[in-house]
């Protein structure tokens, strides 16, 4: 039987034990750092792959947060524009009601002048709405861009911006509304043709705004309807002339007996004159063109303030004004509806941003966050091992031959 002896130096044993203790202490310190920070990866050297994944996720979170801040600013501006268009609609409804009231036959010139003054105040109020700005001084109705005040008051009102509607893109919405399309594109008359009393009329003939029963037959010509009154019987007849070709209409009656309220139809259009005409009175029919909301209001105000007595000019003018006010109000309401759609779209984009941020946060957490339960368990195990190593080292350190030599 052979015995094999090996010699272990005391210094070497001590050094090895100390190295092991330092390793355990370093591990314990790392686990403590992880617990206090709540992260498994506190520096790139801990896990380069996870650190890179966490960095990419953090970058996406920051980008989404930036997009969200810009979106909220745009949404606030659109919400202010939508509110302004609501105020404009309310003012137009009040304006329209006053125009209706002005048609009351019991009113005298002074009464109509008072109504005209109220209408002027409302018109100026609506004009101020068109130049309203957001909290950053950006015009709400600048379209594709304009100076600080996109609308310049005058006769006519000028739009100084660039008409059109911005495309907000996938991450945002347009912060401005097309002011030209909202306030400057109101069709005259009924949208197809306009009716006005002749400048030299002395009778009480007037007309409604007319209808278009046969759009395919409309020629977009101008017409004059002249009334002739028999001085003996008082019977009236009418003659329709195409002022574009200086001839009778292509289709429909060119002449006929006039009866108040009975429709006169020709070339695909129809209108119903009413009242008692004087000999030589006329109604002028012209193709519809494009006006602006402010010109429509100015025309209504002037018609009410300057209406001559004893003619149908006021009645015809009010009918035309009401039709055009309704058309202008429809444009404003359409713009308000568009603003509402943009607010809904902003909410959808915001929800999408929230989902993207939540997903990126989950990826970041999965890459670098610490499982606290596992981390605490590892820390306790490492602490127990480190404590046992210290105790065993303390016991071994006491064992030396010199302690037993007397």
Tab-separated table of C-alpha atoms in Angstrom:
chain	number	residue	atom	x	y	z
A	1	UNK	CA	0.000	0.000	0.000
A	2	UNK	CA	1.499	3.260	-1.023
A	3	UNK	CA	0.677	6.606	0.396
A	4	UNK	CA	0.650	9.655	-1.803
A	5	UNK	CA	1.317	12.915	-0.099
A	6	UNK	CA	0.838	16.347	-1.586
A	7	UNK	CA	1.861	19.583	-0.056
A	8	UNK	CA	-0.411	22.585	-0.060
A	9	UNK	CA	1.236	25.828	0.871
A	10	UNK	CA	-0.551	27.963	3.451
A	11	UNK	CA	-0.081	31.161	1.460
A	12	UNK	CA	-1.434	29.522	-1.675
A	13	UNK	CA	-4.460	28.241	0.220
A	14	UNK	CA	-5.147	31.661	1.665
A	15	UNK	CA	-4.783	33.348	-1.736
A	16	UNK	CA	-7.152	30.901	-3.395
A	17	UNK	CA	-9.723	31.389	-0.638
A	18	UNK	CA	-9.483	35.172	-0.904
A	19	UNK	CA	-9.909	35.025	-4.693
A	20	UNK	CA	-13.035	32.922	-4.256
A	21	UNK	CA	-14.348	35.327	-1.616
A	22	UNK	CA	-13.774	38.310	-3.909
A	23	UNK	CA	-15.553	36.521	-6.757
A	24	UNK	CA	-18.523	35.817	-4.526
A	25	UNK	CA	-18.516	39.387	-3.220
A	26	UNK	CA	-18.483	40.744	-6.776
A	27	UNK	CA	-21.393	38.499	-7.745
A	28	UNK	CA	-23.288	39.541	-4.619
A	29	UNK	CA	-22.644	43.193	-5.408
A	30	UNK	CA	-23.889	42.701	-8.992
A	31	UNK	CA	-27.073	41.012	-7.747
A	32	UNK	CA	-27.623	43.831	-5.265
A	33	UNK	CA	-27.214	46.405	-8.066
A	34	UNK	CA	-29.727	44.504	-10.189
A	35	UNK	CA	-32.233	44.443	-7.339
A	36	UNK	CA	-31.889	48.138	-6.531
A	37	UNK	CA	-32.136	49.198	-10.219
A	38	UNK	CA	-34.782	46.620	-11.112
A	39	UNK	CA	-32.820	45.743	-14.235
A	40	UNK	CA	-31.132	42.553	-15.328
A	41	UNK	CA	-28.911	44.460	-17.776
A	42	UNK	CA	-27.439	47.593	-16.254
A	43	UNK	CA	-24.620	48.014	-18.773
A	44	UNK	CA	-24.017	46.780	-22.303
A	45	UNK	CA	-21.294	44.384	-21.149
A	46	UNK	CA	-23.823	42.464	-19.039
A	47	UNK	CA	-25.654	41.187	-22.145
A	48	UNK	CA	-24.762	42.929	-25.424
A	49	UNK	CA	-27.675	41.416	-27.376
A	50	UNK	CA	-30.318	42.327	-24.782
A	51	UNK	CA	-28.783	45.772	-24.340
A	52	UNK	CA	-29.070	46.418	-28.089
A	53	UNK	CA	-32.696	45.232	-28.118
A	54	UNK	CA	-33.520	47.480	-25.165
A	55	UNK	CA	-31.838	50.458	-26.841
A	56	UNK	CA	-33.850	49.984	-30.035
A	57	UNK	CA	-37.075	49.687	-28.033
A	58	UNK	CA	-36.231	52.822	-26.038
A	59	UNK	CA	-35.606	54.720	-29.282
A	60	UNK	CA	-39.012	53.640	-30.635
A	61	UNK	CA	-40.700	54.707	-27.401
A	62	UNK	CA	-39.081	58.148	-27.613
A	63	UNK	CA	-40.085	58.522	-31.276
A	64	UNK	CA	-43.697	57.549	-30.543
A	65	UNK	CA	-43.779	59.978	-27.605
A	66	UNK	CA	-42.551	62.764	-29.905
A	67	UNK	CA	-45.203	61.899	-32.514
A	68	UNK	CA	-47.841	61.859	-29.788
A	69	UNK	CA	-46.906	65.337	-28.549
A	70	UNK	CA	-47.069	66.711	-32.106
A	71	UNK	CA	-50.399	64.953	-32.660
A	72	UNK	CA	-51.901	66.426	-29.500
A	73	UNK	CA	-50.831	69.929	-30.590
A	74	UNK	CA	-52.446	69.350	-33.994
A	75	UNK	CA	-55.563	67.940	-32.370
A	76	UNK	CA	-55.916	70.974	-30.102
A	77	UNK	CA	-55.689	73.273	-33.146
A	78	UNK	CA	-58.266	71.263	-35.098
A	79	UNK	CA	-60.560	71.225	-32.054
A	80	UNK	CA	-60.329	75.025	-31.895
A	81	UNK	CA	-61.089	75.249	-35.626
A	82	UNK	CA	-64.095	72.949	-35.193
A	83	UNK	CA	-65.349	75.102	-32.324
A	84	UNK	CA	-64.864	78.267	-34.406
A	85	UNK	CA	-66.845	76.752	-37.279
A	86	UNK	CA	-69.590	75.953	-34.765
A	87	UNK	CA	-69.605	79.605	-33.674
A	88	UNK	CA	-69.739	80.629	-37.333
A	89	UNK	CA	-72.727	78.354	-37.970
A	90	UNK	CA	-74.572	79.815	-34.978
A	91	UNK	CA	-73.890	83.353	-36.199
A	92	UNK	CA	-75.057	82.444	-39.723
A	93	UNK	CA	-78.268	80.963	-38.366
A	94	UNK	CA	-78.944	84.201	-36.483
A	95	UNK	CA	-78.070	86.147	-39.643
A	96	UNK	CA	-80.496	84.051	-41.673
A	97	UNK	CA	-83.308	84.543	-39.176
A	98	UNK	CA	-82.843	88.306	-39.308
A	99	UNK	CA	-82.978	88.189	-43.125
A	100	UNK	CA	-86.254	86.277	-42.905
A	101	UNK	CA	-87.581	88.868	-40.452
A	102	UNK	CA	-86.619	91.648	-42.846
A	103	UNK	CA	-89.098	90.266	-45.361
A	104	UNK	CA	-92.024	91.122	-43.109
A	105	UNK	CA	-94.306	93.403	-45.112
A	106	UNK	CA	-95.220	95.489	-42.054
A	107	UNK	CA	-91.649	96.796	-41.620
A	108	UNK	CA	-90.766	100.271	-42.785
A	109	UNK	CA	-87.415	101.581	-44.008
A	110	UNK	CA	-86.297	102.479	-40.477
A	111	UNK	CA	-87.060	98.968	-39.238
A	112	UNK	CA	-85.098	97.442	-42.086
A	113	UNK	CA	-82.193	99.792	-41.443
A	114	UNK	CA	-82.088	98.566	-37.825
A	115	UNK	CA	-82.040	94.947	-39.015
A	116	UNK	CA	-79.311	95.813	-41.513
A	117	UNK	CA	-77.192	97.195	-38.669
A	118	UNK	CA	-77.589	93.971	-36.694
A	119	UNK	CA	-76.656	92.003	-39.801
A	120	UNK	CA	-73.542	94.149	-40.271
A	121	UNK	CA	-72.430	93.350	-36.721
A	122	UNK	CA	-72.915	89.639	-37.337
A	123	UNK	CA	-71.059	89.862	-40.651
A	124	UNK	CA	-68.050	91.491	-38.955
A	125	UNK	CA	-68.168	88.847	-36.229
A	126	UNK	CA	-68.077	86.040	-38.812
A	127	UNK	CA	-65.181	87.774	-40.586
A	128	UNK	CA	-63.233	87.827	-37.308
A	129	UNK	CA	-63.839	84.076	-36.991
A	130	UNK	CA	-62.256	83.526	-40.415
A	131	UNK	CA	-58.975	85.082	-39.182
A	132	UNK	CA	-58.923	83.368	-35.785
A	133	UNK	CA	-55.567	81.912	-34.709
A	134	UNK	CA	-54.534	79.108	-32.392
A	135	UNK	CA	-52.491	79.606	-29.224
A	136	UNK	CA	-49.275	79.630	-31.278
A	137	UNK	CA	-50.503	82.381	-33.597
A	138	UNK	CA	-51.135	80.063	-36.561
A	139	UNK	CA	-54.307	80.922	-38.556
A	140	UNK	CA	-56.909	78.180	-38.297
A	141	UNK	CA	-58.136	78.647	-41.884
A	142	UNK	CA	-54.904	79.245	-43.789
A	143	UNK	CA	-55.248	76.198	-46.049
A	144	UNK	CA	-51.830	75.285	-47.409
A	145	UNK	CA	-50.268	78.413	-45.943
A	146	UNK	CA	-50.833	82.136	-45.586
A	147	UNK	CA	-49.821	85.281	-43.791
A	148	UNK	CA	-50.985	85.943	-40.221
A	149	UNK	CA	-54.429	87.070	-41.435
A	150	UNK	CA	-55.519	84.925	-44.401
A	151	UNK	CA	-58.560	87.136	-45.103
A	152	UNK	CA	-58.390	90.845	-45.915
A	153	UNK	CA	-61.600	92.812	-45.466
A	154	UNK	CA	-62.738	94.795	-48.459
A	155	UNK	CA	-65.067	94.772	-51.412
A	156	UNK	CA	-64.587	91.998	-52.213
A	157	UNK	CA	-62.881	90.149	-49.355
A	158	UNK	CA	-59.526	88.731	-50.422
A	159	UNK	CA	-58.112	85.340	-49.427
A	160	UNK	CA	-54.342	85.706	-49.063
A	161	UNK	CA	-53.584	82.063	-48.420
A	162	UNK	CA	-53.043	79.085	-50.640
A	163	UNK	CA	-56.230	77.151	-51.169
A	164	UNK	CA	-56.263	73.440	-50.500
A	165	UNK	CA	-56.170	71.001	-47.632
A	166	UNK	CA	-52.985	69.598	-46.144
A	167	UNK	CA	-52.492	65.858	-45.854
A	168	UNK	CA	-51.665	65.010	-42.268
A	169	UNK	CA	-49.960	61.679	-43.099
A	170	UNK	CA	-49.976	58.493	-41.077
A	171	UNK	CA	-48.667	60.022	-37.853
A	172	UNK	CA	-50.661	63.254	-37.683
A	173	UNK	CA	-53.518	65.391	-38.975
A	174	UNK	CA	-53.627	68.710	-40.776
A	175	UNK	CA	-53.625	71.514	-38.197
A	176	UNK	CA	-55.423	73.960	-40.512
A	177	UNK	CA	-58.646	74.045	-42.541
A	178	UNK	CA	-58.965	75.209	-46.145
A	179	UNK	CA	-60.329	78.720	-45.678
A	180	UNK	CA	-60.851	79.232	-49.396
A	181	UNK	CA	-63.103	76.193	-49.657
A	182	UNK	CA	-64.929	77.130	-46.457
A	183	UNK	CA	-65.620	80.837	-46.958
A	184	UNK	CA	-64.798	81.676	-50.580
A	185	UNK	CA	-66.627	79.046	-52.644
A	186	UNK	CA	-70.320	79.797	-52.258
A	187	UNK	CA	-72.432	79.244	-55.413
A	188	UNK	CA	-74.727	82.107	-56.349
A	189	UNK	CA	-78.472	81.634	-56.766
A	190	UNK	CA	-79.583	78.032	-56.411
A	191	UNK	CA	-76.258	76.683	-57.616
A	192	UNK	CA	-77.382	76.439	-61.258
A	193	UNK	CA	-78.828	79.865	-61.992
A	194	UNK	CA	-79.643	83.160	-60.294
A	195	UNK	CA	-82.733	85.330	-60.610
A	196	UNK	CA	-82.815	89.108	-60.171
A	197	UNK	CA	-85.386	91.783	-60.853
A	198	UNK	CA	-84.642	94.259	-63.615
A	199	UNK	CA	-83.010	97.521	-62.599
A	200	UNK	CA	-85.841	99.587	-64.058
A	201	UNK	CA	-88.765	97.632	-62.599
A	202	UNK	CA	-91.621	99.666	-61.149
A	203	UNK	CA	-94.091	96.896	-60.368
A	204	UNK	CA	-94.251	94.255	-57.688
A	205	UNK	CA	-92.933	91.272	-59.614
A	206	UNK	CA	-90.623	88.934	-57.701
A	207	UNK	CA	-89.461	85.344	-57.986
A	208	UNK	CA	-88.314	82.368	-56.000
A	209	UNK	CA	-84.826	80.936	-56.487
A	210	UNK	CA	-86.089	78.449	-59.048
A	211	UNK	CA	-85.525	74.758	-59.613
A	212	UNK	CA	-83.797	72.490	-62.114
A	213	UNK	CA	-86.263	69.729	-63.062
A	214	UNK	CA	-84.218	68.627	-66.091
A	215	UNK	CA	-80.463	69.106	-65.487
A	216	UNK	CA	-79.584	67.524	-68.831
A	217	UNK	CA	-81.347	70.308	-70.738
A	218	UNK	CA	-79.664	73.212	-68.948
A	219	UNK	CA	-77.615	75.333	-71.363
A	220	UNK	CA	-75.945	77.683	-68.844
A	221	UNK	CA	-77.229	80.645	-70.846
A	222	UNK	CA	-78.556	83.973	-69.672
A	223	UNK	CA	-82.268	84.811	-70.054
A	224	UNK	CA	-84.568	87.798	-69.768
A	225	UNK	CA	-88.245	87.385	-68.897
A	226	UNK	CA	-90.120	90.503	-69.961
A	227	UNK	CA	-93.695	91.201	-68.807
A	228	UNK	CA	-96.265	93.073	-70.847
A	229	UNK	CA	-99.458	94.330	-69.186
A	230	UNK	CA	-102.625	95.156	-71.139
A	231	UNK	CA	-103.638	98.638	-69.950
A	232	UNK	CA	-107.322	97.847	-70.488
A	233	UNK	CA	-107.729	94.431	-68.939
A	234	UNK	CA	-104.662	94.347	-66.736
A	235	UNK	CA	-103.799	90.897	-68.078
A	236	UNK	CA	-100.075	90.187	-68.226
A	237	UNK	CA	-98.057	88.073	-70.579
A	238	UNK	CA	-94.397	87.168	-70.575
A	239	UNK	CA	-91.719	86.631	-73.193
A	240	UNK	CA	-88.529	84.685	-72.508
A	241	UNK	CA	-85.436	85.633	-74.494
A	242	UNK	CA	-82.096	83.842	-74.479
A	243	UNK	CA	-79.705	86.755	-73.939
A	244	UNK	CA	-76.737	84.583	-74.843
A	245	UNK	CA	-78.011	83.850	-78.361
A	246	UNK	CA	-80.605	86.675	-78.543
A	247	UNK	CA	-83.219	84.112	-79.477
A	248	UNK	CA	-86.074	82.223	-77.899
A	249	UNK	CA	-85.251	79.253	-75.631
A	250	UNK	CA	-84.583	75.945	-77.336
A	251	UNK	CA	-87.153	74.077	-75.264
A	252	UNK	CA	-90.154	75.248	-73.285
A	253	UNK	CA	-92.571	78.108	-73.762
A	254	UNK	CA	-91.066	81.340	-75.017
A	255	UNK	CA	-94.266	83.257	-74.360
A	256	UNK	CA	-97.325	82.741	-72.241
A	257	UNK	CA	-99.953	84.247	-69.981
A	258	UNK	CA	-98.573	85.268	-66.629
A	259	UNK	CA	-100.253	83.991	-63.461
A	260	UNK	CA	-98.777	84.808	-60.084
A	261	UNK	CA	-97.106	81.753	-58.568
A	262	UNK	CA	-97.336	79.669	-61.739
A	263	UNK	CA	-94.040	78.203	-62.882
A	264	UNK	CA	-92.343	79.303	-66.084
A	265	UNK	CA	-90.141	76.509	-67.464
A	266	UNK	CA	-87.602	76.573	-70.265
A	267	UNK	CA	-84.282	74.942	-71.150
A	268	UNK	CA	-84.382	72.570	-68.192
A	269	UNK	CA	-84.984	75.224	-65.527
A	270	UNK	CA	-88.116	76.488	-63.801
A	271	UNK	CA	-89.007	79.520	-61.687
A	272	UNK	CA	-92.254	80.798	-60.218
A	273	UNK	CA	-92.692	84.588	-60.432
A	274	UNK	CA	-95.287	86.176	-58.189
A	275	UNK	CA	-96.768	89.579	-57.572
A	276	UNK	CA	-98.197	92.145	-59.974
A	277	UNK	CA	-95.750	93.316	-62.637
A	278	UNK	CA	-95.780	96.675	-64.334
A	279	UNK	CA	-95.569	96.888	-68.071
A	280	UNK	CA	-91.935	96.433	-69.088
A	281	UNK	CA	-90.780	94.789	-65.842
A	282	UNK	CA	-88.224	92.033	-66.287
A	283	UNK	CA	-86.603	89.161	-64.460
A	284	UNK	CA	-82.982	88.450	-65.309
A	285	UNK	CA	-81.766	84.851	-65.162
A	286	UNK	CA	-77.999	84.280	-65.209
A	287	UNK	CA	-75.862	81.159	-64.802
A	288	UNK	CA	-74.702	80.526	-61.269
A	289	UNK	CA	-71.153	81.550	-60.472
A	290	UNK	CA	-68.976	81.375	-57.374
A	291	UNK	CA	-69.088	84.071	-54.745
A	292	UNK	CA	-67.799	84.271	-51.191
A	293	UNK	CA	-69.760	84.130	-47.961
A	294	UNK	CA	-68.944	87.720	-47.072
A	295	UNK	CA	-70.157	89.022	-50.438
A	296	UNK	CA	-73.374	87.058	-49.933
A	297	UNK	CA	-73.896	88.702	-46.543
A	298	UNK	CA	-72.966	92.133	-47.899
A	299	UNK	CA	-75.471	91.708	-50.726
A	300	UNK	CA	-78.212	90.711	-48.288
A	301	UNK	CA	-77.450	93.698	-46.048
A	302	UNK	CA	-77.438	96.131	-48.983
A	303	UNK	CA	-80.674	94.664	-50.353
A	304	UNK	CA	-82.428	95.138	-47.017
A	305	UNK	CA	-81.049	98.618	-46.344
A	306	UNK	CA	-81.567	100.001	-49.850
A	307	UNK	CA	-84.722	98.162	-50.947
A	308	UNK	CA	-86.945	100.536	-52.960
A	309	UNK	CA	-90.583	100.750	-52.043
A	310	UNK	CA	-93.353	99.293	-54.155
A	311	UNK	CA	-91.295	96.725	-56.076
A	312	UNK	CA	-90.563	93.040	-55.819
A	313	UNK	CA	-86.794	93.647	-55.635
A	314	UNK	CA	-86.701	93.068	-51.869
A	315	UNK	CA	-88.646	89.820	-52.070
A	316	UNK	CA	-86.567	88.459	-54.931
A	317	UNK	CA	-83.336	89.631	-53.316
A	318	UNK	CA	-84.236	88.033	-49.987
A	319	UNK	CA	-85.087	84.729	-51.690
A	320	UNK	CA	-81.715	84.756	-53.462
A	321	UNK	CA	-79.900	85.778	-50.265
A	322	UNK	CA	-81.521	83.033	-48.209
A	323	UNK	CA	-80.612	80.440	-50.841
A	324	UNK	CA	-76.991	81.595	-50.920
A	325	UNK	CA	-76.783	81.883	-47.130
A	326	UNK	CA	-77.975	78.289	-46.944
A	327	UNK	CA	-75.324	77.290	-49.486
A	328	UNK	CA	-72.648	79.148	-47.516
A	329	UNK	CA	-73.815	77.563	-44.281
A	330	UNK	CA	-73.612	74.165	-45.957
A	331	UNK	CA	-69.958	74.886	-46.861
A	332	UNK	CA	-69.191	75.877	-43.270
A	333	UNK	CA	-70.960	72.805	-41.905
A	334	UNK	CA	-69.085	70.592	-44.377
A	335	UNK	CA	-65.803	72.075	-43.151
A	336	UNK	CA	-66.916	71.479	-39.576
A	337	UNK	CA	-67.725	67.873	-40.447
A	338	UNK	CA	-64.260	67.511	-41.978
A	339	UNK	CA	-62.738	68.908	-38.782
A	340	UNK	CA	-64.749	66.374	-36.799
A	341	UNK	CA	-63.428	63.589	-39.034
A	342	UNK	CA	-59.882	64.788	-38.384
A	343	UNK	CA	-60.504	64.765	-34.630
A	344	UNK	CA	-61.716	61.172	-34.899
A	345	UNK	CA	-58.676	60.316	-36.984
A	346	UNK	CA	-56.424	61.950	-34.391
A	347	UNK	CA	-58.024	59.769	-31.705
A	348	UNK	CA	-57.386	56.657	-33.797
A	349	UNK	CA	-53.751	57.648	-34.373
A	350	UNK	CA	-53.391	58.339	-30.644
A	351	UNK	CA	-54.735	54.881	-29.827
A	352	UNK	CA	-52.319	53.387	-32.357
A	353	UNK	CA	-49.421	55.314	-30.788
A	354	UNK	CA	-50.414	54.028	-27.367
A	355	UNK	CA	-50.425	50.458	-28.668
A	356	UNK	CA	-47.011	50.944	-30.319
A	357	UNK	CA	-45.581	52.442	-27.138
A	358	UNK	CA	-46.976	49.586	-25.041
A	359	UNK	CA	-45.481	47.001	-27.407
A	360	UNK	CA	-42.078	48.704	-27.427
A	361	UNK	CA	-42.148	49.020	-23.640
A	362	UNK	CA	-42.860	45.293	-23.379
A	363	UNK	CA	-39.894	44.519	-25.637
A	364	UNK	CA	-37.637	46.809	-23.611
A	365	UNK	CA	-38.770	45.272	-20.340
A	366	UNK	CA	-38.285	41.750	-21.640
A	367	UNK	CA	-34.753	42.608	-22.769
A	368	UNK	CA	-33.395	44.404	-19.694
A	369	UNK	CA	-35.771	44.287	-16.721
A	370	UNK	CA	-35.137	41.928	-13.827
A	371	UNK	CA	-37.481	39.189	-12.651
A	372	UNK	CA	-37.609	40.409	-9.071
A	373	UNK	CA	-38.632	37.066	-7.598
A	374	UNK	CA	-35.778	35.249	-9.318
A	375	UNK	CA	-33.396	38.099	-8.561
A	376	UNK	CA	-34.258	38.054	-4.869
A	377	UNK	CA	-33.859	34.264	-4.757
A	378	UNK	CA	-30.453	34.449	-6.475
A	379	UNK	CA	-29.369	37.210	-4.115
A	380	UNK	CA	-30.331	35.200	-1.014
A	381	UNK	CA	-28.562	32.095	-2.360
A	382	UNK	CA	-25.448	34.113	-3.162
A	383	UNK	CA	-25.602	35.797	0.243
A	384	UNK	CA	-25.829	32.411	1.994
A	385	UNK	CA	-22.905	31.055	-0.011
A	386	UNK	CA	-20.818	34.149	0.658
A	387	UNK	CA	-21.570	33.927	4.387
A	388	UNK	CA	-20.561	30.238	4.457
A	389	UNK	CA	-17.354	31.027	2.573
A	390	UNK	CA	-16.437	33.739	5.081
A	391	UNK	CA	-17.078	31.418	8.016
A	392	UNK	CA	-15.051	28.553	6.508
A	393	UNK	CA	-12.177	30.906	5.704
A	394	UNK	CA	-12.189	32.178	9.252
A	395	UNK	CA	-11.961	28.593	10.560
A	396	UNK	CA	-9.172	27.544	8.157
A	397	UNK	CA	-7.206	30.696	8.885
A	398	UNK	CA	-6.862	29.590	12.534
A	399	UNK	CA	-5.261	26.248	11.632
A	400	UNK	CA	-1.501	26.679	11.718
A	401	UNK	CA	1.365	24.450	13.090
A	402	UNK	CA	2.670	27.362	15.055
A	403	UNK	CA	-0.493	27.414	17.133
A	404	UNK	CA	0.461	23.993	18.531
A	405	UNK	CA	4.224	24.471	19.130
A	406	UNK	CA	4.896	25.186	22.740
